[in-house]
Short mmCIF file of C-alpha atoms and ligand atoms in Angstrom, two decimals:
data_model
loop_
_atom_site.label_atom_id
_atom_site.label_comp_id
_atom_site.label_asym_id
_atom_site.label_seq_id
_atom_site.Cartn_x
_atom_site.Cartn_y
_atom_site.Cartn_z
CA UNK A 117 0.00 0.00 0.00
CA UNK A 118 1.48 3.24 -0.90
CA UNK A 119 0.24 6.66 1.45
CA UNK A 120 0.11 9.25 -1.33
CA UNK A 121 1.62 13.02 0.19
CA UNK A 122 1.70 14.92 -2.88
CA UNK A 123 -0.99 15.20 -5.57
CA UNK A 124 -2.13 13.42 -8.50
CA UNK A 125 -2.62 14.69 -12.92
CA UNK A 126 -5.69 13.10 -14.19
CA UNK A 127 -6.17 13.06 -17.71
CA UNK A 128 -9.86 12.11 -18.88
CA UNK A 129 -10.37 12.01 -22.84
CA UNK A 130 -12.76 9.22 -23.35
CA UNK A 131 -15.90 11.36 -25.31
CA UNK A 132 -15.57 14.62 -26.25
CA UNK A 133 -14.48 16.13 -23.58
CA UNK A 134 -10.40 17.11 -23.07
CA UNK A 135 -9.53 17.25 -19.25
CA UNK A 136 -6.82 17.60 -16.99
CA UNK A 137 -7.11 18.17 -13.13
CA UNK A 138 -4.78 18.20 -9.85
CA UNK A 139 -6.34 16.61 -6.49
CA UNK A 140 -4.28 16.80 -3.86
CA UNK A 141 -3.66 14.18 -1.77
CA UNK A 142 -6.33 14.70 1.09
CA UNK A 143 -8.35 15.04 -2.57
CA UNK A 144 -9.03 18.26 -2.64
CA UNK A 145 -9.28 19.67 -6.13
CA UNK A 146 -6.54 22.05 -6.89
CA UNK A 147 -7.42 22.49 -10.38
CA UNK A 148 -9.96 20.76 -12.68
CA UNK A 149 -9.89 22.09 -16.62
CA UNK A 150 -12.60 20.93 -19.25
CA UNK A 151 -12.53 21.84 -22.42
CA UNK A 152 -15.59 20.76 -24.51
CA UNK A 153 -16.01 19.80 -27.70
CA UNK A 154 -19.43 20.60 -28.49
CA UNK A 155 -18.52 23.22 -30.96
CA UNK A 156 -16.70 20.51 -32.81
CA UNK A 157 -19.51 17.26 -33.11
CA UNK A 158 -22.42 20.19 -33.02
CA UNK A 159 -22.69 20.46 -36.60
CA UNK A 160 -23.12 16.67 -36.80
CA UNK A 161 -25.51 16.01 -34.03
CA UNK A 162 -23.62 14.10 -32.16
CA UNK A 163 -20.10 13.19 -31.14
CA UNK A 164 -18.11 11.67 -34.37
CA UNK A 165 -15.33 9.63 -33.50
CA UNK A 166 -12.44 10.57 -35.71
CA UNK A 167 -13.16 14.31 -35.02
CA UNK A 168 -13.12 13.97 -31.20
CA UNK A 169 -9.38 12.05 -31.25
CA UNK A 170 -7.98 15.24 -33.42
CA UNK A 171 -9.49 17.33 -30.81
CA UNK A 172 -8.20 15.76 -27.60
CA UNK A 173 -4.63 15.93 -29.44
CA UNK A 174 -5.08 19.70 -30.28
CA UNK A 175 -6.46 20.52 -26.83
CA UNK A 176 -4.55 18.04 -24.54
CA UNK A 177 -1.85 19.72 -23.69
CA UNK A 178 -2.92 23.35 -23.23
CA UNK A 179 -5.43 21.98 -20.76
CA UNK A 180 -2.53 19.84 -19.11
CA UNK A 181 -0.65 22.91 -18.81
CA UNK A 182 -3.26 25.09 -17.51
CA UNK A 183 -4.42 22.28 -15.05
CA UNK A 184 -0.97 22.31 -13.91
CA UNK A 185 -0.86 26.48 -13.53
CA UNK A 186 -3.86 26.59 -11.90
CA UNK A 187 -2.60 24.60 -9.28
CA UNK A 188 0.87 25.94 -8.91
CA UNK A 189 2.79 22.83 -9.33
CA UNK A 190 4.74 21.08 -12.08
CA UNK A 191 5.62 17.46 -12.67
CA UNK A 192 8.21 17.19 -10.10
CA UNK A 193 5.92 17.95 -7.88
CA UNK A 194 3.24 14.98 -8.20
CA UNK A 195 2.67 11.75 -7.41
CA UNK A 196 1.44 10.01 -9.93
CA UNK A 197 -0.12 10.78 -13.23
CA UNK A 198 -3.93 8.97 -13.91
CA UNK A 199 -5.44 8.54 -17.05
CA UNK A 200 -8.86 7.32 -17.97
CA UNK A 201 -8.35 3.70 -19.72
CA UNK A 202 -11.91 2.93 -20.64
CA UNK A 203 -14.80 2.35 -21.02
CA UNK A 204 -14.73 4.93 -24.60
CA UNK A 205 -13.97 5.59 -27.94
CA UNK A 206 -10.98 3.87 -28.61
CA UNK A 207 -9.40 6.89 -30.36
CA UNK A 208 -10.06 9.37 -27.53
CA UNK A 209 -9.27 7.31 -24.99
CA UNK A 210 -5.93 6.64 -26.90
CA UNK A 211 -4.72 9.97 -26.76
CA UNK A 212 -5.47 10.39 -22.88
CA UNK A 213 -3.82 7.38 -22.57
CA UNK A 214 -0.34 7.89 -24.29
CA UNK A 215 0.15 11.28 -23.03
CA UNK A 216 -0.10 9.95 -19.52
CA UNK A 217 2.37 7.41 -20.00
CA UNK A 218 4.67 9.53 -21.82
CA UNK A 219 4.42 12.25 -18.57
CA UNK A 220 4.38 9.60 -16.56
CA UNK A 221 8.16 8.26 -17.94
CA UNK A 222 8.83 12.10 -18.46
CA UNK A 223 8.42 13.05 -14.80
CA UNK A 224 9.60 9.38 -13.33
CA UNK A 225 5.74 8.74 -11.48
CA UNK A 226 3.83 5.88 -11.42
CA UNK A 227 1.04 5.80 -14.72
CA UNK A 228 -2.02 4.93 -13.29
CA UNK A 229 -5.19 3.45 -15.34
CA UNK A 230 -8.88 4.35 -13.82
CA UNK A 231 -11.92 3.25 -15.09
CA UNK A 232 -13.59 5.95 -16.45
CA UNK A 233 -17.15 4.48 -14.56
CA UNK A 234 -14.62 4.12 -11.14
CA UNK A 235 -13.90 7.73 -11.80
CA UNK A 236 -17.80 8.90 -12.19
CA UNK A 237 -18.27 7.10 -8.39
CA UNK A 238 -15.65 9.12 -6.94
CA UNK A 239 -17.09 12.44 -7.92
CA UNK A 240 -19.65 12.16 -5.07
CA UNK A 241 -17.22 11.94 -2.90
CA UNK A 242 -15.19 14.78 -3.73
CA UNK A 243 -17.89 17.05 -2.31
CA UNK A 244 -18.89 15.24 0.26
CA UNK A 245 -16.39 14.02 3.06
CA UNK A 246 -18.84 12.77 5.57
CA UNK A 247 -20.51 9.35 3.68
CA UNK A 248 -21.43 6.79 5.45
CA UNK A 249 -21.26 3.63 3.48
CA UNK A 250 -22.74 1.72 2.03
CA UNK A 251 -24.78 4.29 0.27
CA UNK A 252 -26.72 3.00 -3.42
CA UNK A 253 -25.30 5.04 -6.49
CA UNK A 254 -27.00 5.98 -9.56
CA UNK A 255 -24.72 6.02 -12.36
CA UNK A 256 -25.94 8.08 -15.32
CA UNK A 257 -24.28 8.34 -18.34
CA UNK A 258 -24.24 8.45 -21.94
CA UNK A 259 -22.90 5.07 -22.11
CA UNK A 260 -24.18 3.77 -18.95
CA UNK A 261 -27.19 3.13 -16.59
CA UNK A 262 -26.19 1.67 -13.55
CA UNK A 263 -27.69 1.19 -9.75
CA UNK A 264 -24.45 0.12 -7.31
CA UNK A 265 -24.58 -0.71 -3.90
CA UNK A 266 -21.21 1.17 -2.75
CA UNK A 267 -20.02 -0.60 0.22
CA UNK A 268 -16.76 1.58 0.12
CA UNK A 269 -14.58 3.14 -2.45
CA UNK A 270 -12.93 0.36 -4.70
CA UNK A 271 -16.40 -2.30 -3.37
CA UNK A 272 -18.85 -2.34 -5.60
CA UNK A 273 -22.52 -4.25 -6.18
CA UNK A 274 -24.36 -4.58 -9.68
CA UNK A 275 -27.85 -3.87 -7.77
CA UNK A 276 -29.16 -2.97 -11.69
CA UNK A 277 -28.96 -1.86 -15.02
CA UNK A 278 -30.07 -0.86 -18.69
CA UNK A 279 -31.20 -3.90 -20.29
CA UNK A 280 -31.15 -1.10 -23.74
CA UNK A 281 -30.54 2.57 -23.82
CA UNK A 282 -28.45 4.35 -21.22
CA UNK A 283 -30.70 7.76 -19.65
CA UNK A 284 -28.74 9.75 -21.33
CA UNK A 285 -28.62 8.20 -24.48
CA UNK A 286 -32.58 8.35 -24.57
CA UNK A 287 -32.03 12.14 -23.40
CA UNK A 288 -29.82 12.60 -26.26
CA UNK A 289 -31.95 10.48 -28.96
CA UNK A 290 -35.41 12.21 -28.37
CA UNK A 291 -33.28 15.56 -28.54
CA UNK A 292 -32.22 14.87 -31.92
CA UNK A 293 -35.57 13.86 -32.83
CA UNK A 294 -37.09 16.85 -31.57
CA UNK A 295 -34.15 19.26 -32.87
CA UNK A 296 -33.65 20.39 -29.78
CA UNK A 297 -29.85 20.89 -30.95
CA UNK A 298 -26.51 19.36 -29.22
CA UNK A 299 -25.70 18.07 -26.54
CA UNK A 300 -28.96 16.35 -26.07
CA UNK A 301 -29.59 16.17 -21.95
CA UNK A 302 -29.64 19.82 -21.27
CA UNK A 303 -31.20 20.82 -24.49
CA UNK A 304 -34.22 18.44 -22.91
CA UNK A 305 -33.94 20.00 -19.47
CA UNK A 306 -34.19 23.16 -20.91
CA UNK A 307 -36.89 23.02 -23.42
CA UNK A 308 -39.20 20.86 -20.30
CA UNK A 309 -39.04 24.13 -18.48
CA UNK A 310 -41.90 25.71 -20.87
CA UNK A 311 -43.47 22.31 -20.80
CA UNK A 312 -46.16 20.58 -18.39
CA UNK A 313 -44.67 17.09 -17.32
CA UNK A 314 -48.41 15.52 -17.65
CA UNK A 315 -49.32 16.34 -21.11
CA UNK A 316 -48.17 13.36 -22.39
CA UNK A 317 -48.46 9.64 -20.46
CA UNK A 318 -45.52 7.83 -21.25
CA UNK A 319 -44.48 5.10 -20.15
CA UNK A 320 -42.82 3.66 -16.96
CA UNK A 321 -41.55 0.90 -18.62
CA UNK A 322 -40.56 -1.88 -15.55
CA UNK A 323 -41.66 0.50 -12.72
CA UNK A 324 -42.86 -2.73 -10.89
CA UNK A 325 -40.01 -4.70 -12.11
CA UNK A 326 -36.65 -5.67 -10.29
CA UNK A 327 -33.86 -2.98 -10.50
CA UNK A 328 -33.10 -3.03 -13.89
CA UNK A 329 -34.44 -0.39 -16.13
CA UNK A 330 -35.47 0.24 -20.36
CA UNK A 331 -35.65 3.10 -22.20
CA UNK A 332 -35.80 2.23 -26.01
CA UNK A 333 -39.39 1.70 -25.78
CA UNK A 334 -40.28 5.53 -24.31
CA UNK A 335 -37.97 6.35 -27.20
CA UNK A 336 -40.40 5.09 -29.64
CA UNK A 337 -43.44 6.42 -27.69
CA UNK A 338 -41.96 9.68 -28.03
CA UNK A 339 -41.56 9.51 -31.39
CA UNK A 340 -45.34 7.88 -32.37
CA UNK A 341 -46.82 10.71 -30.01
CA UNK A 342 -45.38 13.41 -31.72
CA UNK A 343 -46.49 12.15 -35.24
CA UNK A 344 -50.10 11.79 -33.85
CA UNK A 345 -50.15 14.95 -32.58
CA UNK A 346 -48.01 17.32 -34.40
CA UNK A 347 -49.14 20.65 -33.00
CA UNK A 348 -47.65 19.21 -29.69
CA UNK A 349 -45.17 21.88 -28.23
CA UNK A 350 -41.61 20.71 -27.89
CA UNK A 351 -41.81 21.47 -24.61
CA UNK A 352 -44.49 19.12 -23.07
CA UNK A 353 -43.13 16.50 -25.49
CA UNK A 354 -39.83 17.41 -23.32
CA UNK A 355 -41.22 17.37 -19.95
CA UNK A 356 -43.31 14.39 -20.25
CA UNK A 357 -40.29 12.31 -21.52
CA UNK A 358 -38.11 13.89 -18.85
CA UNK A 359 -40.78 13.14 -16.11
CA UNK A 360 -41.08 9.61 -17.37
CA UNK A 361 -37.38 8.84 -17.11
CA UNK A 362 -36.68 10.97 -13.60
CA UNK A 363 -39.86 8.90 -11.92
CA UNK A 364 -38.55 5.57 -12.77
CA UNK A 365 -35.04 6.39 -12.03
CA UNK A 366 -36.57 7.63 -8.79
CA UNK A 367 -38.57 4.96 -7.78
CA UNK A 368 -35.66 2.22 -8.68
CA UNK A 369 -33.19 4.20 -6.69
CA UNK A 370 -35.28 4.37 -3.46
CA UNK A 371 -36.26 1.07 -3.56
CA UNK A 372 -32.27 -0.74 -4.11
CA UNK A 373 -31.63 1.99 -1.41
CA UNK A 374 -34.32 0.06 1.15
CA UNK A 375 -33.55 -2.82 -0.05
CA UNK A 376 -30.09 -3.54 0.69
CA UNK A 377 -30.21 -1.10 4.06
CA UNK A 378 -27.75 1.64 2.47
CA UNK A 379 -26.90 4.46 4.40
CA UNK A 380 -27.15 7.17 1.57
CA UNK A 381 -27.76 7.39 -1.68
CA UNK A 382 -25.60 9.62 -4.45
CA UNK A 383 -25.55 10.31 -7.85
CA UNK A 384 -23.03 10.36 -10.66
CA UNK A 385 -22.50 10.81 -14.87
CA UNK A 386 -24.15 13.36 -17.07
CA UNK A 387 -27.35 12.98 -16.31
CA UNK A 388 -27.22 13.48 -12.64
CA UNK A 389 -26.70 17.53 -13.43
CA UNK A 390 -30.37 17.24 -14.39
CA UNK A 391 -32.37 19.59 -11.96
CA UNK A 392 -35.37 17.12 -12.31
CA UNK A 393 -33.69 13.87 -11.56
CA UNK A 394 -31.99 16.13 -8.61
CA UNK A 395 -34.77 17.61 -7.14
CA UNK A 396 -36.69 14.42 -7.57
CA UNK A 397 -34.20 12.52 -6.05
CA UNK A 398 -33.67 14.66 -3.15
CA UNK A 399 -37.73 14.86 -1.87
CA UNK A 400 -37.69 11.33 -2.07
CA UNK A 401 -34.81 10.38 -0.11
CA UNK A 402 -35.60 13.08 2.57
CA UNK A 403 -39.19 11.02 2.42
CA UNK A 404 -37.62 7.71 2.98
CA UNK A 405 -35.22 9.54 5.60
CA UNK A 406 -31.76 8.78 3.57
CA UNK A 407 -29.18 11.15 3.44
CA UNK A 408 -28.61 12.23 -0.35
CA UNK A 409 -24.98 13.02 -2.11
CA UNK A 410 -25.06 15.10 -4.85
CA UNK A 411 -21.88 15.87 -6.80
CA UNK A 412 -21.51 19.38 -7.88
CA UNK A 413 -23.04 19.96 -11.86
CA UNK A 414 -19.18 20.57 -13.17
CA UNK A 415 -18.31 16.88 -11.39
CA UNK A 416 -21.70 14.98 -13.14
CA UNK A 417 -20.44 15.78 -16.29
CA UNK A 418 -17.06 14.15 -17.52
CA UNK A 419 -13.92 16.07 -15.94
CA UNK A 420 -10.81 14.61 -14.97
CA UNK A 421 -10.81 15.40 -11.00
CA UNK A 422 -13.00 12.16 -10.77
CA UNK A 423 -10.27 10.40 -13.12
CA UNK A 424 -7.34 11.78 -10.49
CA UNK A 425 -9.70 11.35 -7.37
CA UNK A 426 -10.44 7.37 -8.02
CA UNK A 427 -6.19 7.43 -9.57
CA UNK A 428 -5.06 8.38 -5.87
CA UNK A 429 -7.03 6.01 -4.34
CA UNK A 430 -6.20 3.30 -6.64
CA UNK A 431 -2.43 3.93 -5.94
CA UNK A 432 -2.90 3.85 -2.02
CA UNK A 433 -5.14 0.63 -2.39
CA UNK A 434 -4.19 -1.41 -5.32
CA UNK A 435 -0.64 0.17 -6.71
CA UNK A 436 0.43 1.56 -10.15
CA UNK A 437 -0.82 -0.01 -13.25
CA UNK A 438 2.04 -1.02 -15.53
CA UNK A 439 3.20 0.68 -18.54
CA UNK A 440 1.75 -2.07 -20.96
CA UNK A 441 -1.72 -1.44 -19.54
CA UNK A 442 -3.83 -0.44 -22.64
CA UNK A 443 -6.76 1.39 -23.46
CA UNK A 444 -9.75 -0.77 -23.41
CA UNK A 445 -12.91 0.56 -24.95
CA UNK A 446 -15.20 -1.98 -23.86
CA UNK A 447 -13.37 -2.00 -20.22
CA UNK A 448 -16.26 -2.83 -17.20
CA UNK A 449 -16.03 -2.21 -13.57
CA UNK A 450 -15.03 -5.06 -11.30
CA UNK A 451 -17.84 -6.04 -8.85
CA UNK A 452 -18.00 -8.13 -5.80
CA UNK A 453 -20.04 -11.21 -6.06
O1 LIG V 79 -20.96 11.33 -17.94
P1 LIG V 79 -21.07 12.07 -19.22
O2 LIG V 79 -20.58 13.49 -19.27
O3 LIG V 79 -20.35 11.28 -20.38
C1 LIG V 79 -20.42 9.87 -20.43
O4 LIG V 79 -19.64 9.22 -19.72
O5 LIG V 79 -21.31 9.41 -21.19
O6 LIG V 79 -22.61 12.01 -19.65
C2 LIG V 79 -23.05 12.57 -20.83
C3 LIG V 79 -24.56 12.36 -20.92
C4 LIG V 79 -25.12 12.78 -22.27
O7 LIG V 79 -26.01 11.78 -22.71
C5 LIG V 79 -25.86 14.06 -21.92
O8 LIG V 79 -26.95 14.34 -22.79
C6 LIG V 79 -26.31 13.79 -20.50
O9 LIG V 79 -25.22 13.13 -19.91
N1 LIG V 79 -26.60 15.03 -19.77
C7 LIG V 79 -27.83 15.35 -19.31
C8 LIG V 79 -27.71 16.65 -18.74
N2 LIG V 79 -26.41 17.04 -18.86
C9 LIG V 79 -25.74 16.04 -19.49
N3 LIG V 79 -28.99 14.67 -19.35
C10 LIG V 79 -30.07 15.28 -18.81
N4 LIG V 79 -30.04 16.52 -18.26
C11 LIG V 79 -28.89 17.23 -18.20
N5 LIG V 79 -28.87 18.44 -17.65
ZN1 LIG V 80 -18.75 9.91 -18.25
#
């Protein structure tokens, strides 16, 4: 086990965005840079592969270097350099990945691989100090859709999952069909404002089912409801949709929380800035009498203080990850039986 005294780079370039952040090693964050990409994949609709690995090499090291001023140190001066591995697009993620390792050798630190998911868990914790565990996390991504019992950092339970399309994926689908523009999520959140949530009954689908949830088929309703009624406004469309996804994500989340006696419950990925799902959240935990962690907005979305957070612990706990480690698009977190 290795005590870490000084802090730790994270890198994070697995979508479209191009981070670098310092956490120093009580894990406070010194400095956490983001530069998005949405000007770049905008055009397109979404994000295109090839066009977000020439970004992350154009951007990667002016953020590095400004992640570094803003905390007043240079290389000498960390521990370690993390990089997100995976889960990603293979050509992002490669980037991320060989500028790490090439600090990394550079500087003479440890390289250290997180898991991008590993990285989302950790940025409840950055704002919040006093969890007791376990607490349930809802994971909500654009990849991912995940309930985990969290029985401690690095211990993790599958309590449930997408059996189809990750939240935000459906966020960023019906925003496309709508034309809501890019990126989809707060596009959604923001047209639902003008909307009324009960205009439209979509559906719940699995509310009385398990812990695992599916959203392809409120995709489609979406899409058959707005042909059959075309005067619709975007903005009940997007409140009804929103309101459909928030309740069941709701209702799932308090019940793994009873379920398996958790302590807490937090939330983490893109779709966890959503002021619905937040709100929502919130009033039903302080119902059920559970204490509820809420990352920051900046540390939902991807940014590489979770990537250096969950890189510091992994250090401590588990050690460096070798030079040969590569970057595994498809890469899933480890959980305990
Ligand atoms: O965690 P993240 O930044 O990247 C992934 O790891 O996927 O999540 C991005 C996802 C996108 O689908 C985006 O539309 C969604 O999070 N998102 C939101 C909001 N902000 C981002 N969804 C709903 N409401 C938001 N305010
Ligand atoms: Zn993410």
């Amino acid at each position: 086990m290795t005590t870490t005294s000084a802090p730790v780079l994270g890198i994070e370039t697995s979508c479209d965005e191009t981070a670098a952040a310092v956490v120093d090693a009580d894990a406070r964050v010194r400095s956490s840079v983001v530069a998005s990409q949405v000007d770049v994949h905008a055009a397109y609709g979404g994000v295109v592969p090839e066009l977000a690995g020439r970004a992350h090499v154009e951007l990667l090291v002016p953020v590095t270097e400004e992640a570094l001023r803003r905390a007043a140190v240079s290389g000498a001066d960390l521990d370690a350099v993390a990089a997100t591995v995976g889960p990603g697009l293979i050509g992002s993620l490669l980037v991320g990945v060989s500028a790490a390792k090439a600090l990394a050798l550079t500087w003479n630190k440890p390289f250290v691989g997180v898991n991008h998911l590993e990285g989302h868990l950790f940025a409840a914790l950055l704002d919040h100090r006093d969890i007791e565990w376990p607490v349930v996390v809802l994971l909500v991504s654009g990849g991912h859709t995940l309930l985990v019992s969290m029985e401690g950092a690095g211990r993790y339970r599958l309590l449930g999952q997408t059996l189809d399309d990750a939240a935000g994926e459906a966020f960023d689908k019906v925003a496309r069909f709508l034309e809501l523009g890019y990126p989809g999520g707060p596009a959604v959140e923001r047209a639902a404002e003008t909307g009324d949530p009960a205009a439209f009954a979509f559906p719940r689908a699995m509310a009385g089912d398990g812990l695992d949830v599916s959203f392809s088929g409120l995709k489609t309703a979406v899409v058959h409801a707005v042909r059959k009624h075309p005067a619709a406004s975007d903005g009940d469309v997007a409140a009804s949709f929103q309101e459909a996804v928030v309740e069941v994500l709701v209702a799932k989340t308090r019940r793994a929380a009873q379920g398996c006696g958790a302590r807490g419950v937090c939330l983490a990925g893109g779709v966890a800035a959503n002021g619905r799902l937040r709100s929502s959240l919130t009033a039903a935990c302080d119902e059920a009498g559970l204490p509820v962690y809420l990352p920051s907005r900046a540390m939902c979305t991807d940014n590489a203080a979770m990537i250096a957070a969950a890189g510091k612990w992994q250090l401590e706990h588990v050690g460096p990850s070798s030079l040969g480690t590569g970057a595994d698009p498809n890469l899933r977190l480890a959980f305990v039986a």
